[in-house]
Amino acid sequence: MMIVVHHLNESRSQRVLWLLEELGIAYDIKRYQRDPKTMLAPASLRAVHPLGKSPVVSDGELVLAESGAIVEYLVERYGNGRLIPPPGTEERLRYRYWLHYAEGSAMPPLLLKLVFDRVESGPAPFFLRPLVRAIASQVKSAFIEPQLELHLDYLESELGKSAWFAGPELTAADIQMSFPIEAARSRAGLAADRPYLLAFLERIHARPAYRRALERGGEYALARD
Ligand SMILES: N[C@@H](CCC(=O)N[C@@H](CS)C(=O)NCC(=O)O)C(=O)O
């Protein structure tokens, strides 16, 4: 029985491919293409999971969604202790923290940024356009951008303390954290004053397993330097 990754182009499922490559697990990819206008996943993904969001992984009869849950499942079921700190250690707590933080705390302001950038530059009836733009720009500068700065400053200082998020070794929490950091670079820009974040991206992008996952996954502009 083969693991199948239901993979949407330019999406969070890229990091599941990376994890599978790091663990050396065989898998198949079923591809889904975003609608170029709305960027939404095709309806066919809803046949696999009711939300129709990527990643979804099937392993025999089991169908799993939500990238954090998928990462935990794969590491527990197939990892043999790899990519996870030993139980009872401080690193294990940090591992769990970052695994949750990536989707629970880092992604919401990044998603808001994406949405409000689109509202700001998207179509609107001409008589409303100045108003729509002013509101979007106000929400961004008063709320979204300061929140993003807060998170990026925090991540920068955390990576200044240890090489990887949970400690001195790469863990699956780094794989989970890669998406918000790649998205931050592409949506908000990471300047030279965030050297630890930039070095993190360079280090992960140089890993053979990351490169193999990119080759198999295809289109993923977020990794482009
Ligand atoms: N928190 C979920 C988010 C899933 C999610 O929103 N996936 C995006 C891809 S990055 C998606 O499928 N978007 C297309 C859509 O919503 O139709 C996870 O980590 O799995």
Tab-separated table of C-alpha atoms and ligand atoms in Angstrom:
chain	number	residue	atom	x	y	z
A	1	MET	CA	0.000	0.000	0.000
A	2	MET	CA	1.451	3.269	-1.113
A	3	ILE	CA	1.141	6.664	0.541
A	4	VAL	CA	-0.554	9.133	-1.803
A	5	VAL	CA	-0.013	12.883	-1.403
A	6	HIS	CA	-2.839	14.924	-2.878
A	7	HIS	CA	-0.660	17.756	-4.008
A	8	LEU	CA	-1.771	21.232	-5.021
A	9	ASN	CA	0.736	23.320	-6.966
A	10	GLU	CA	2.335	26.216	-5.029
A	11	SER	CA	1.051	25.022	-1.683
A	12	ARG	CA	1.636	23.703	1.781
A	13	SER	CA	1.734	20.151	0.470
A	14	GLN	CA	5.257	20.810	-0.828
A	15	ARG	CA	6.532	20.432	2.731
A	16	VAL	CA	4.868	17.001	3.066
A	17	LEU	CA	6.843	15.877	0.012
A	18	TRP	CA	9.979	17.232	1.665
A	19	LEU	CA	9.256	15.308	4.891
A	20	LEU	CA	8.660	12.071	2.952
A	21	GLU	CA	11.955	12.589	1.111
A	22	GLU	CA	13.828	13.218	4.382
A	23	LEU	CA	12.375	10.000	5.795
A	24	GLY	CA	13.050	8.052	2.600
A	25	ILE	CA	9.448	6.829	2.333
A	26	ALA	CA	8.043	5.814	-1.065
A	27	TYR	CA	4.959	7.775	-2.147
A	28	ASP	CA	2.821	8.670	-5.126
A	29	ILE	CA	1.625	12.144	-5.994
A	30	LYS	CA	-1.851	12.958	-7.243
A	31	ARG	CA	-1.767	16.451	-8.711
A	32	TYR	CA	-4.326	19.228	-8.462
A	33	GLN	CA	-3.998	22.574	-10.212
A	34	ARG	CA	-5.142	25.858	-8.654
A	35	ASP	CA	-7.652	27.962	-10.559
A	36	PRO	CA	-5.397	30.689	-11.991
A	37	LYS	CA	-7.926	33.440	-11.176
A	38	THR	CA	-9.183	32.531	-7.716
A	39	MET	CA	-6.132	30.445	-6.709
A	40	LEU	CA	-8.577	27.967	-5.147
A	41	ALA	CA	-8.123	24.205	-5.371
A	42	PRO	CA	-10.262	22.316	-7.904
A	43	ALA	CA	-13.525	20.772	-6.652
A	44	SER	CA	-12.071	17.294	-7.291
A	45	LEU	CA	-10.028	17.653	-4.084
A	46	ARG	CA	-13.323	17.706	-2.135
A	47	ALA	CA	-13.914	14.142	-3.214
A	48	VAL	CA	-10.870	13.201	-1.122
A	49	HIS	CA	-11.612	15.425	1.907
A	50	PRO	CA	-14.699	17.635	2.461
A	51	LEU	CA	-12.687	20.864	2.796
A	52	GLY	CA	-10.817	20.268	-0.450
A	53	LYS	CA	-7.624	21.842	0.873
A	54	SER	CA	-4.110	20.636	0.404
A	55	PRO	CA	-2.295	18.757	1.805
A	56	VAL	CA	-4.341	15.587	2.107
A	57	VAL	CA	-2.521	12.295	2.448
A	58	SER	CA	-3.965	8.831	2.097
A	59	ASP	CA	-2.287	5.767	3.500
A	60	GLY	CA	-4.372	2.689	2.676
A	61	GLU	CA	-7.858	3.359	4.044
A	62	LEU	CA	-6.698	6.303	6.115
A	63	VAL	CA	-7.301	9.825	4.806
A	64	LEU	CA	-5.574	12.625	6.702
A	65	ALA	CA	-5.807	16.393	6.249
A	66	GLU	CA	-4.166	19.323	8.092
A	67	SER	CA	-0.439	19.539	7.582
A	68	GLY	CA	0.500	19.477	11.290
A	69	ALA	CA	-1.525	16.289	11.821
A	70	ILE	CA	-0.009	14.747	8.683
A	71	VAL	CA	3.526	15.590	9.810
A	72	GLU	CA	2.890	14.084	13.261
A	73	TYR	CA	1.376	10.933	11.748
A	74	LEU	CA	4.229	10.341	9.302
A	75	VAL	CA	6.931	10.943	11.921
A	76	GLU	CA	5.216	8.657	14.461
A	77	ARG	CA	4.331	5.884	12.021
A	78	TYR	CA	7.426	5.833	9.822
A	79	GLY	CA	10.094	7.946	11.508
A	80	ASN	CA	11.697	5.414	13.896
A	81	GLY	CA	12.686	8.329	16.093
A	82	ARG	CA	14.020	10.444	13.237
A	83	LEU	CA	13.183	14.165	12.949
A	84	ILE	CA	11.633	14.291	16.437
A	85	PRO	CA	13.439	15.001	19.724
A	86	PRO	CA	13.231	12.265	22.392
A	87	PRO	CA	10.163	12.348	24.692
A	88	GLY	CA	10.529	14.180	27.968
A	89	THR	CA	13.133	16.621	26.681
A	90	GLU	CA	12.913	20.384	26.450
A	91	GLU	CA	13.478	20.015	22.681
A	92	ARG	CA	10.371	17.841	22.429
A	93	LEU	CA	8.270	20.643	23.941
A	94	ARG	CA	9.783	23.154	21.569
A	95	TYR	CA	9.126	20.761	18.687
A	96	ARG	CA	5.433	20.605	19.589
A	97	TYR	CA	5.250	24.368	20.045
A	98	TRP	CA	6.614	25.157	16.565
A	99	LEU	CA	4.547	22.432	14.963
A	100	HIS	CA	1.400	24.226	16.229
A	101	TYR	CA	2.712	27.770	15.908
A	102	ALA	CA	3.296	27.466	12.139
A	103	GLU	CA	-0.387	27.144	11.221
A	104	GLY	CA	-1.940	28.507	14.425
A	105	SER	CA	-0.031	31.772	14.770
A	106	ALA	CA	2.277	32.479	11.834
A	107	MET	CA	-0.092	31.787	8.945
A	108	PRO	CA	-3.117	33.967	9.932
A	109	PRO	CA	-1.358	37.356	9.453
A	110	LEU	CA	0.265	36.050	6.243
A	111	LEU	CA	-3.124	35.020	4.898
A	112	LEU	CA	-4.582	38.418	5.856
A	113	LYS	CA	-1.726	40.094	4.013
A	114	LEU	CA	-2.438	38.050	0.893
A	115	VAL	CA	-6.165	38.839	1.037
A	116	PHE	CA	-5.779	42.578	1.709
A	117	ASP	CA	-3.079	42.954	-0.954
A	118	ARG	CA	-5.610	41.526	-3.390
A	119	VAL	CA	-8.400	43.782	-2.116
A	120	GLU	CA	-6.098	46.772	-2.504
A	121	SER	CA	-5.031	46.016	-6.069
A	122	GLY	CA	-8.055	44.025	-7.253
A	123	PRO	CA	-11.057	45.151	-9.286
A	124	ALA	CA	-13.746	47.396	-7.748
A	125	PRO	CA	-16.370	49.668	-9.302
A	126	PHE	CA	-14.540	52.880	-10.208
A	127	PHE	CA	-16.499	55.114	-7.799
A	128	LEU	CA	-15.660	52.802	-4.880
A	129	ARG	CA	-12.068	52.149	-5.834
A	130	PRO	CA	-10.432	54.973	-3.809
A	131	LEU	CA	-12.447	54.014	-0.729
A	132	VAL	CA	-11.707	50.289	-1.045
A	133	ARG	CA	-8.019	51.005	-1.509
A	134	ALA	CA	-7.890	53.393	1.433
A	135	ILE	CA	-9.561	50.864	3.747
A	136	ALA	CA	-7.311	48.005	2.618
A	137	SER	CA	-4.227	50.127	3.022
A	138	GLN	CA	-5.340	51.274	6.484
A	139	VAL	CA	-5.991	47.702	7.693
A	140	LYS	CA	-2.592	46.675	6.389
A	141	SER	CA	-0.612	49.470	7.959
A	142	ALA	CA	-2.514	49.595	11.266
A	143	PHE	CA	-2.837	45.881	11.921
A	144	ILE	CA	-1.425	43.346	9.481
A	145	GLU	CA	2.044	44.747	8.877
A	146	PRO	CA	2.855	45.426	12.563
A	147	GLN	CA	1.687	41.887	13.402
A	148	LEU	CA	3.908	40.424	10.695
A	149	GLU	CA	6.884	42.435	11.921
A	150	LEU	CA	6.244	41.187	15.454
A	151	HIS	CA	6.274	37.556	14.315
A	152	LEU	CA	9.302	37.957	12.057
A	153	ASP	CA	11.309	39.700	14.807
A	154	TYR	CA	10.407	36.859	17.140
A	155	LEU	CA	11.412	34.150	14.641
A	156	GLU	CA	14.649	35.953	13.867
A	157	SER	CA	15.573	36.073	17.552
A	158	GLU	CA	14.609	32.412	18.122
A	159	LEU	CA	16.824	31.238	15.261
A	160	GLY	CA	19.618	33.266	16.790
A	161	LYS	CA	19.468	30.938	19.823
A	162	SER	CA	19.729	27.549	18.110
A	163	ALA	CA	20.445	26.319	14.607
A	164	TRP	CA	16.970	24.829	14.181
A	165	PHE	CA	13.624	25.663	15.754
A	166	ALA	CA	13.548	22.831	18.317
A	167	GLY	CA	17.284	22.782	19.046
A	168	PRO	CA	20.594	21.840	17.440
A	169	GLU	CA	19.116	19.212	15.061
A	170	LEU	CA	16.725	19.516	12.141
A	171	THR	CA	13.266	18.202	13.093
A	172	ALA	CA	9.910	17.944	11.377
A	173	ALA	CA	9.004	21.225	13.130
A	174	ASP	CA	11.490	22.979	10.812
A	175	ILE	CA	9.744	21.384	7.856
A	176	GLN	CA	6.397	22.655	9.164
A	177	MET	CA	7.915	26.124	9.767
A	178	SER	CA	9.405	26.322	6.277
A	179	PHE	CA	6.118	27.324	4.644
A	180	PRO	CA	5.358	30.445	6.744
A	181	ILE	CA	8.960	31.604	6.343
A	182	GLU	CA	8.923	31.054	2.587
A	183	ALA	CA	5.537	32.763	2.384
A	184	ALA	CA	6.831	35.673	4.491
A	185	ARG	CA	9.767	36.139	2.161
A	186	SER	CA	7.521	36.145	-0.869
A	187	ARG	CA	4.635	38.224	0.570
A	188	ALA	CA	6.399	40.639	2.877
A	189	GLY	CA	10.044	40.432	1.835
A	190	LEU	CA	12.879	39.473	4.160
A	191	ALA	CA	15.618	42.046	4.205
A	192	ALA	CA	19.250	41.679	5.171
A	193	ASP	CA	18.281	42.663	8.735
A	194	ARG	CA	16.789	39.177	9.124
A	195	PRO	CA	19.981	37.170	8.527
A	196	TYR	CA	18.945	34.127	10.560
A	197	LEU	CA	15.716	33.680	8.636
A	198	LEU	CA	17.507	34.090	5.310
A	199	ALA	CA	20.188	31.604	6.399
A	200	PHE	CA	17.461	29.145	7.471
A	201	LEU	CA	15.945	29.291	3.977
A	202	GLU	CA	19.337	28.878	2.339
A	203	ARG	CA	20.129	25.866	4.505
A	204	ILE	CA	16.842	24.087	3.856
A	205	HIS	CA	16.921	24.829	0.128
A	206	ALA	CA	20.373	23.234	-0.121
A	207	ARG	CA	19.238	19.919	1.382
A	208	PRO	CA	19.171	17.040	-1.108
A	209	ALA	CA	15.781	15.855	0.190
A	210	TYR	CA	14.330	19.353	-0.291
A	211	ARG	CA	15.652	19.429	-3.880
A	212	ARG	CA	14.231	15.973	-4.633
A	213	ALA	CA	10.845	17.050	-3.259
A	214	LEU	CA	10.927	20.137	-5.499
A	215	GLU	CA	11.680	18.027	-8.555
A	216	ARG	CA	8.801	15.712	-7.794
A	217	GLY	CA	6.353	18.426	-6.745
A	218	GLY	CA	6.941	20.793	-9.658
A	219	GLU	CA	5.952	24.495	-9.705
A	220	TYR	CA	6.819	26.080	-6.344
A	221	ALA	CA	7.791	29.717	-6.760
A	222	LEU	CA	8.166	30.181	-2.984
A	223	ALA	CA	11.511	28.346	-3.106
A	224	ARG	CA	12.960	30.508	-5.863
A	225	ASP	CA	15.911	32.597	-4.745
B	1	LIG	N1	-4.116	24.669	8.028
B	1	LIG	C1	-4.286	23.885	6.827
B	1	LIG	C2	-4.440	24.833	5.651
B	1	LIG	C3	-4.756	24.150	4.363
B	1	LIG	C4	-4.860	25.152	3.222
B	1	LIG	O1	-5.454	26.236	3.358
B	1	LIG	N2	-4.286	24.808	2.056
B	1	LIG	C5	-4.261	25.688	0.911
B	1	LIG	C6	-2.975	25.454	0.141
B	1	LIG	S1	-1.595	26.266	0.770
B	1	LIG	C7	-5.372	25.347	-0.074
B	1	LIG	O2	-5.675	24.186	-0.265
B	1	LIG	N3	-5.900	26.377	-0.734
B	1	LIG	C8	-6.807	26.232	-1.827
B	1	LIG	C9	-8.255	26.359	-1.421
B	1	LIG	O3	-8.528	26.804	-0.292
B	1	LIG	O4	-9.106	26.048	-2.261
B	1	LIG	C10	-3.073	22.963	6.680
B	1	LIG	O5	-2.000	23.299	7.207
B	1	LIG	O6	-3.175	21.896	6.068
